[in-house]
Amino acid sequence: MRIGILTGGGDCPGLNVVIRAVVRMGIRYGYEIIGIKDGWKGLIEKSYIPLDMDSAAGLLPRGGTILGTSRTNPFKSEDAKEKVVENVKEIGLDCIVAVGGDDTLGVANKFFKLGIKIIGVPKTIDNDLSGTDFTFGFDTAVSIVTEALDRLHTTTEAHHRAIVVEVMGRHAGWIATYGGLAGGADFILIPERPFDIEDICDVIKERGKRGRYFSIIVAAEGAIPKEAMGVISKDAKADAFGHVRLGGIGEYIAEEVEKRTGIESRHVVLGHLQRGGSPTAYDRILATRFGVKTVELIREGKFGRMVALKGNSIVDIPLEEGTKKLKLVNMDIYRIAEVFFG
Ligand code: F6P
């Protein structure tokens, strides 16, 4: 059995842990593991490396992905799509493990329908994939946001300022909600709930009346100001999957708050810091369980499946289902965060 593994889309802490688990578990069963470089691009360009016990060493704490990643969409051109099908045969791959978010797994599902044996492993710091309770990378991102909020608290309080912390979360505000809850945010703005800037100003003013002369607002990059009627984006150019680059919501809110309340305001964009570095213990364990389950599925000949976390169990669901819709923030948890607003 020759297994190809690729990582696609935005990287996230834990990708190397999945690679390690697939290699180690695969070798136990006598399988050969081939690492495809840079996501689907590697299958278009036939760029790959063999992976063995040595290549799997030292991967648990290592962020990023040793295979590289890209946002290449092979279904953008007929040629690219055919190249992938052709190269899978030429490299002699019996199946592919695609580790990615909705874009990468959406492509995986299309290739599965074209007859390629594929298993999907869900990843994204955004935690917005519907088929799984959590994706690895999310817990690490939340820890980074929490630490940043702890640090920002002291300087914001010292200067009696308002600070807006912009975090990742294009369509869903999971990182903002969990990070803001853990870090004691005074207001959390998420894409699921378009916001009125005046509500934030009221909270800041109310806090002032209680002698709290500083405020911390966490905003997901995809948060929507009611008056702007859409997301704020600094760059209209879209990637191969049609996503425009978001950014600017933090700056927008900080400027509006200062203008409307007269309180000195700043913004911080945490950006790719949330995706870099070593995965937390939780993410290492989740990514390891996903990798081991993936090889078990291969052994059972169950393809067209995605591994997923349901409660505390690792299960498998149809690939199609895993990418069907976005998983928005559970309002029960948002309401708990809301208790601490103001
Ligand atoms: O991986 C998802 C994500 O983290 C989004 O939250 C964010 O909008 C995007 O990636 C940024 O990606 P890039 O690396 O292309 O700037």
Short mmCIF file of C-alpha atoms and ligand atoms in Angstrom, two decimals:
data_model
loop_
_atom_site.label_atom_id
_atom_site.label_comp_id
_atom_site.label_asym_id
_atom_site.label_seq_id
_atom_site.Cartn_x
_atom_site.Cartn_y
_atom_site.Cartn_z
CA MET A 1 0.00 0.00 0.00
CA ARG A 2 1.43 3.35 -1.07
CA ILE A 3 -0.20 6.28 0.77
CA GLY A 4 0.23 9.90 -0.31
CA ILE A 5 -0.29 12.61 2.31
CA LEU A 6 -0.72 16.33 1.65
CA THR A 7 -1.46 19.44 3.70
CA GLY A 8 -3.44 22.26 2.04
CA GLY A 9 -4.82 25.72 2.84
CA GLY A 10 -3.66 27.94 5.70
CA ASP A 11 -1.26 26.07 7.96
CA CYS A 12 -2.08 25.35 11.58
CA PRO A 13 -0.28 23.92 14.60
CA GLY A 14 -0.70 20.13 14.60
CA LEU A 15 -0.26 19.41 10.88
CA ASN A 16 3.13 17.82 11.52
CA VAL A 17 1.59 15.77 14.32
CA VAL A 18 -0.89 14.23 11.85
CA ILE A 19 1.95 13.51 9.41
CA ARG A 20 3.93 11.84 12.23
CA ALA A 21 0.96 9.71 13.26
CA VAL A 22 0.17 8.60 9.69
CA VAL A 23 3.83 7.71 9.05
CA ARG A 24 4.34 5.86 12.35
CA MET A 25 1.04 3.99 12.21
CA GLY A 26 1.41 3.32 8.46
CA ILE A 27 4.89 1.84 8.92
CA ARG A 28 3.52 -0.49 11.63
CA TYR A 29 1.27 -1.99 8.96
CA GLY A 30 4.07 -2.14 6.41
CA TYR A 31 2.70 0.73 4.28
CA GLU A 32 4.84 3.12 2.29
CA ILE A 33 4.16 6.82 2.93
CA ILE A 34 4.79 9.52 0.33
CA GLY A 35 4.68 13.19 1.31
CA ILE A 36 3.16 15.43 -1.40
CA LYS A 37 4.66 18.91 -1.37
CA ASP A 38 2.58 22.10 -1.04
CA GLY A 39 -0.94 20.68 -1.04
CA TRP A 40 -2.68 19.92 -4.34
CA LYS A 41 0.06 21.86 -6.15
CA GLY A 42 2.44 18.95 -5.47
CA LEU A 43 0.14 16.56 -7.30
CA ILE A 44 -0.10 18.89 -10.29
CA GLU A 45 3.69 19.30 -10.41
CA LYS A 46 4.55 15.76 -9.28
CA SER A 47 6.56 17.04 -6.37
CA TYR A 48 6.92 14.57 -3.51
CA ILE A 49 9.25 12.97 -0.98
CA PRO A 50 9.25 9.57 0.69
CA LEU A 51 8.58 9.72 4.43
CA ASP A 52 10.14 7.28 6.90
CA MET A 53 10.71 6.98 10.66
CA ASP A 54 13.52 9.56 10.46
CA SER A 55 11.35 12.13 8.68
CA ALA A 56 8.69 11.64 11.37
CA ALA A 57 11.13 12.40 14.19
CA GLY A 58 10.86 15.65 16.15
CA LEU A 59 7.46 16.56 14.69
CA LEU A 60 5.29 16.69 17.83
CA PRO A 61 6.26 20.23 18.91
CA ARG A 62 6.92 21.55 15.41
CA GLY A 63 4.46 24.10 13.97
CA GLY A 64 3.83 24.65 10.26
CA THR A 65 4.06 21.63 7.98
CA ILE A 66 7.20 19.85 6.77
CA LEU A 67 5.38 19.24 3.47
CA GLY A 68 4.60 22.89 2.81
CA THR A 69 1.13 24.10 1.88
CA SER A 70 -0.65 26.17 -0.75
CA ARG A 71 -4.13 27.34 -1.64
CA THR A 72 -3.91 25.80 -5.11
CA ASN A 73 -7.27 24.70 -6.48
CA PRO A 74 -6.76 22.02 -9.20
CA PHE A 75 -10.38 22.41 -10.29
CA LYS A 76 -9.64 25.92 -11.53
CA SER A 77 -8.44 24.37 -14.80
CA GLU A 78 -9.23 21.17 -16.66
CA ASP A 79 -5.49 20.64 -17.28
CA ALA A 80 -4.58 20.83 -13.58
CA LYS A 81 -7.37 18.44 -12.64
CA GLU A 82 -6.24 15.90 -15.24
CA LYS A 83 -2.61 16.26 -14.16
CA VAL A 84 -3.58 15.29 -10.61
CA VAL A 85 -5.43 12.16 -11.78
CA GLU A 86 -2.51 11.24 -14.07
CA ASN A 87 0.17 11.87 -11.43
CA VAL A 88 -1.61 9.85 -8.76
CA LYS A 89 -1.29 6.89 -11.17
CA GLU A 90 2.29 7.70 -12.16
CA ILE A 91 3.50 8.04 -8.56
CA GLY A 92 1.68 4.78 -7.87
CA LEU A 93 -0.44 6.08 -5.00
CA ASP A 94 -3.11 3.68 -3.77
CA CYS A 95 -4.78 6.37 -1.72
CA ILE A 96 -4.41 9.94 -0.51
CA VAL A 97 -4.73 11.51 2.91
CA ALA A 98 -5.74 15.17 2.48
CA VAL A 99 -5.28 17.29 5.59
CA GLY A 100 -7.08 20.61 5.22
CA GLY A 101 -10.04 22.88 5.76
CA ASP A 102 -13.23 23.20 3.73
CA ASP A 103 -11.40 24.17 0.50
CA THR A 104 -8.83 21.35 0.55
CA LEU A 105 -11.42 18.80 1.64
CA GLY A 106 -13.92 20.07 -0.93
CA VAL A 107 -11.32 19.32 -3.61
CA ALA A 108 -10.67 15.92 -1.97
CA ASN A 109 -14.35 15.11 -2.23
CA LYS A 110 -14.41 16.00 -5.93
CA PHE A 111 -11.41 13.72 -6.61
CA PHE A 112 -13.07 10.95 -4.61
CA LYS A 113 -16.04 11.23 -6.95
CA LEU A 114 -13.60 10.90 -9.86
CA GLY A 115 -12.45 7.57 -8.44
CA ILE A 116 -9.39 8.46 -6.33
CA LYS A 117 -9.34 6.79 -2.90
CA ILE A 118 -9.17 9.60 -0.37
CA ILE A 119 -9.50 10.21 3.35
CA GLY A 120 -9.89 13.72 4.74
CA VAL A 121 -8.44 15.05 7.99
CA PRO A 122 -10.04 18.32 9.15
CA LYS A 123 -7.80 21.18 10.22
CA THR A 124 -8.26 24.89 10.75
CA ILE A 125 -7.56 27.27 13.57
CA ASP A 126 -10.99 28.76 12.77
CA ASN A 127 -12.86 25.63 14.02
CA ASP A 128 -15.60 26.24 11.46
CA LEU A 129 -15.96 22.76 9.91
CA SER A 130 -19.41 21.31 10.50
CA GLY A 131 -18.53 17.61 10.66
CA THR A 132 -16.31 17.75 13.74
CA ASP A 133 -16.78 19.21 17.22
CA PHE A 134 -13.26 20.65 17.18
CA THR A 135 -10.39 20.94 14.73
CA PHE A 136 -6.78 20.81 15.89
CA GLY A 137 -5.02 24.18 15.79
CA PHE A 138 -8.00 25.91 17.37
CA ASP A 139 -6.92 25.27 20.96
CA THR A 140 -3.43 26.61 20.20
CA ALA A 141 -4.87 29.75 18.59
CA VAL A 142 -7.15 30.32 21.60
CA SER A 143 -4.18 29.97 23.98
CA ILE A 144 -2.23 32.55 22.00
CA VAL A 145 -5.18 34.99 22.05
CA THR A 146 -5.63 34.43 25.79
CA GLU A 147 -1.98 35.15 26.51
CA ALA A 148 -2.11 38.26 24.32
CA LEU A 149 -5.20 39.53 26.19
CA ASP A 150 -3.50 38.98 29.55
CA ARG A 151 -0.56 41.07 28.35
CA LEU A 152 -2.73 43.74 26.75
CA HIS A 153 -4.78 44.12 29.93
CA THR A 154 -1.87 45.53 31.93
CA THR A 155 -0.75 48.12 29.37
CA THR A 156 -4.33 49.13 28.48
CA GLU A 157 -5.20 49.61 32.14
CA ALA A 158 -2.03 51.59 32.81
CA HIS A 159 -2.87 54.05 30.01
CA HIS A 160 -6.67 54.20 30.59
CA ARG A 161 -7.26 53.27 26.96
CA ALA A 162 -9.61 51.16 24.90
CA ILE A 163 -7.90 48.48 22.85
CA VAL A 164 -9.37 46.46 20.01
CA VAL A 165 -7.78 43.07 19.41
CA GLU A 166 -8.43 41.70 15.92
CA VAL A 167 -8.27 37.91 15.73
CA MET A 168 -8.76 35.38 12.91
CA GLY A 169 -12.20 34.07 12.04
CA ARG A 170 -13.45 34.79 8.57
CA HIS A 171 -17.00 33.41 8.70
CA ALA A 172 -17.24 32.19 12.28
CA GLY A 173 -16.15 33.81 15.51
CA TRP A 174 -14.92 30.76 17.42
CA ILE A 175 -11.45 32.12 18.20
CA ALA A 176 -12.89 35.49 19.26
CA THR A 177 -15.52 33.87 21.50
CA TYR A 178 -13.25 31.33 23.22
CA GLY A 179 -10.19 33.63 23.36
CA GLY A 180 -12.28 36.58 24.55
CA LEU A 181 -14.01 34.47 27.18
CA ALA A 182 -10.72 33.05 28.49
CA GLY A 183 -8.98 36.43 28.37
CA GLY A 184 -11.78 38.48 29.98
CA ALA A 185 -12.80 40.65 27.02
CA ASP A 186 -15.28 43.45 27.75
CA PHE A 187 -16.94 42.96 24.35
CA ILE A 188 -16.63 40.24 21.70
CA LEU A 189 -17.59 40.85 18.08
CA ILE A 190 -18.21 37.91 15.78
CA PRO A 191 -19.39 37.54 12.16
CA GLU A 192 -22.53 35.73 13.30
CA ARG A 193 -23.81 38.89 15.03
CA PRO A 194 -23.50 42.17 13.11
CA PHE A 195 -22.77 44.87 15.70
CA ASP A 196 -23.68 48.46 16.35
CA ILE A 197 -20.62 50.57 17.17
CA GLU A 198 -22.72 52.66 19.59
CA ASP A 199 -23.27 49.55 21.78
CA ILE A 200 -19.51 49.21 22.22
CA CYS A 201 -19.18 52.92 23.06
CA ASP A 202 -21.97 52.58 25.65
CA VAL A 203 -20.15 49.69 27.33
CA ILE A 204 -16.91 51.67 27.44
CA LYS A 205 -18.67 54.71 28.92
CA GLU A 206 -20.52 52.56 31.49
CA ARG A 207 -17.24 50.99 32.57
CA GLY A 208 -15.83 54.49 33.08
CA LYS A 209 -18.72 55.32 35.43
CA ARG A 210 -17.75 52.26 37.51
CA GLY A 211 -14.16 53.45 37.69
CA ARG A 212 -12.93 51.02 35.03
CA TYR A 213 -11.06 53.41 32.78
CA PHE A 214 -9.90 50.83 30.24
CA SER A 215 -11.65 48.39 27.94
CA ILE A 216 -10.67 45.39 25.85
CA ILE A 217 -12.69 44.56 22.75
CA VAL A 218 -12.02 41.37 20.79
CA ALA A 219 -13.14 41.41 17.15
CA ALA A 220 -13.06 38.53 14.69
CA GLU A 221 -11.64 39.71 11.35
CA GLY A 222 -15.00 38.87 9.75
CA ALA A 223 -17.09 40.86 12.26
CA ILE A 224 -19.66 43.02 10.53
CA PRO A 225 -20.45 46.61 11.57
CA LYS A 226 -24.16 47.22 10.92
CA GLU A 227 -23.43 50.60 9.37
CA ALA A 228 -20.85 49.18 6.91
CA MET A 229 -23.25 46.40 5.77
CA GLY A 230 -20.43 43.94 5.09
CA VAL A 231 -17.02 42.68 6.13
CA ILE A 232 -14.06 45.04 6.12
CA SER A 233 -11.37 44.08 3.68
CA LYS A 234 -8.18 45.88 2.74
CA ASP A 235 -7.50 43.85 -0.36
CA ALA A 236 -10.17 43.05 -2.95
CA LYS A 237 -8.02 40.36 -4.61
CA ALA A 238 -9.42 36.86 -4.10
CA ASP A 239 -7.48 33.57 -3.77
CA ALA A 240 -8.05 30.44 -5.91
CA PHE A 241 -11.08 29.57 -3.80
CA GLY A 242 -12.60 33.04 -4.09
CA HIS A 243 -11.77 34.35 -0.57
CA VAL A 244 -10.79 38.01 -0.28
CA ARG A 245 -8.16 38.95 2.29
CA LEU A 246 -9.85 40.35 5.35
CA GLY A 247 -8.32 42.87 7.74
CA GLY A 248 -9.00 46.33 9.06
CA ILE A 249 -11.91 45.77 11.42
CA GLY A 250 -9.73 46.43 14.51
CA GLU A 251 -8.46 49.71 13.16
CA TYR A 252 -11.96 50.74 12.10
CA ILE A 253 -13.45 50.11 15.55
CA ALA A 254 -10.57 51.78 17.42
CA GLU A 255 -10.93 54.93 15.30
CA GLU A 256 -14.71 55.02 15.75
CA VAL A 257 -14.48 54.45 19.52
CA GLU A 258 -11.95 57.27 19.95
CA LYS A 259 -14.04 59.60 17.78
CA ARG A 260 -17.31 58.83 19.57
CA THR A 261 -16.13 58.52 23.21
CA GLY A 262 -13.03 60.70 23.29
CA ILE A 263 -11.18 57.81 24.96
CA GLU A 264 -7.74 57.15 23.54
CA SER A 265 -7.90 53.89 21.58
CA ARG A 266 -5.47 51.49 19.97
CA HIS A 267 -5.77 48.31 17.92
CA VAL A 268 -3.66 45.18 17.68
CA VAL A 269 -3.89 42.62 14.88
CA LEU A 270 -2.80 39.20 16.13
CA GLY A 271 -2.86 37.80 12.58
CA HIS A 272 -0.57 34.91 11.75
CA LEU A 273 0.86 34.79 15.28
CA GLN A 274 -2.27 32.72 15.98
CA ARG A 275 -1.21 30.10 13.46
CA GLY A 276 2.50 29.89 14.23
CA GLY A 277 4.57 27.85 16.64
CA SER A 278 4.11 24.77 18.71
CA PRO A 279 0.71 23.06 19.17
CA THR A 280 -0.78 22.76 22.67
CA ALA A 281 -0.99 19.34 24.34
CA TYR A 282 -4.72 19.20 23.44
CA ASP A 283 -3.99 19.80 19.75
CA ARG A 284 -1.14 17.27 19.73
CA ILE A 285 -3.43 14.60 21.14
CA LEU A 286 -6.33 15.43 18.80
CA ALA A 287 -4.05 15.49 15.73
CA THR A 288 -2.46 12.18 16.79
CA ARG A 289 -5.87 10.54 17.23
CA PHE A 290 -6.95 11.82 13.78
CA GLY A 291 -3.77 10.43 12.18
CA VAL A 292 -4.07 7.00 13.80
CA LYS A 293 -7.77 6.75 12.89
CA THR A 294 -6.95 7.67 9.30
CA VAL A 295 -4.59 4.71 8.91
CA GLU A 296 -7.19 2.42 10.50
CA LEU A 297 -9.71 3.57 7.88
CA ILE A 298 -7.20 2.87 5.11
CA ARG A 299 -6.67 -0.61 6.52
CA GLU A 300 -10.42 -1.20 6.52
CA GLY A 301 -10.69 0.12 2.96
CA LYS A 302 -13.09 2.92 4.03
CA PHE A 303 -12.49 5.78 1.62
CA GLY A 304 -14.37 8.99 0.91
CA ARG A 305 -14.51 9.50 4.68
CA MET A 306 -13.38 12.28 6.99
CA VAL A 307 -12.14 11.63 10.52
CA ALA A 308 -13.92 13.74 13.12
CA LEU A 309 -14.27 14.38 16.84
CA LYS A 310 -17.74 13.75 18.24
CA GLY A 311 -17.91 14.24 22.00
CA ASN A 312 -14.77 12.48 23.13
CA SER A 313 -14.72 9.88 20.36
CA ILE A 314 -12.94 9.86 17.04
CA VAL A 315 -15.38 8.77 14.35
CA ASP A 316 -15.55 8.86 10.57
CA ILE A 317 -18.21 10.56 8.48
CA PRO A 318 -18.73 10.95 4.72
CA LEU A 319 -16.26 13.48 3.30
CA GLU A 320 -19.20 15.22 1.66
CA GLU A 321 -20.86 15.83 5.02
CA GLY A 322 -17.72 17.21 6.64
CA THR A 323 -17.49 20.10 4.23
CA LYS A 324 -21.16 20.69 3.53
CA LYS A 325 -21.71 23.71 5.70
CA LEU A 326 -19.93 26.13 7.98
CA LYS A 327 -20.07 25.54 11.70
CA LEU A 328 -21.04 28.84 13.26
CA VAL A 329 -20.47 29.77 16.89
CA ASN A 330 -22.74 27.98 19.30
CA MET A 331 -24.80 30.78 20.83
CA ASP A 332 -24.91 29.00 24.23
CA ILE A 333 -21.21 29.67 24.65
CA TYR A 334 -21.50 33.21 23.24
CA ARG A 335 -24.23 33.97 25.79
CA ILE A 336 -21.88 32.85 28.58
CA ALA A 337 -19.23 35.26 27.24
CA GLU A 338 -21.88 37.99 27.12
CA VAL A 339 -22.46 37.70 30.87
CA PHE A 340 -19.04 39.30 31.30
CA PHE A 341 -19.45 42.13 28.76
CA GLY A 342 -19.14 45.60 30.21
O1 F6P B 1 -6.85 29.30 7.87
C1 F6P B 1 -7.95 30.18 7.94
C2 F6P B 1 -7.45 31.56 8.17
O2 F6P B 1 -6.70 31.51 9.33
C3 F6P B 1 -8.54 32.64 8.24
O3 F6P B 1 -9.03 32.89 9.52
C4 F6P B 1 -7.83 33.84 7.67
O4 F6P B 1 -8.76 34.72 7.07
C5 F6P B 1 -6.93 33.26 6.66
O5 F6P B 1 -6.62 31.95 7.12
C6 F6P B 1 -5.67 34.04 6.39
O6 F6P B 1 -4.88 33.31 5.53
P1 F6P B 1 -3.57 33.78 4.77
O7 F6P B 1 -2.49 32.91 5.31
O8 F6P B 1 -3.83 33.51 3.34
O9 F6P B 1 -3.32 35.22 5.07
#
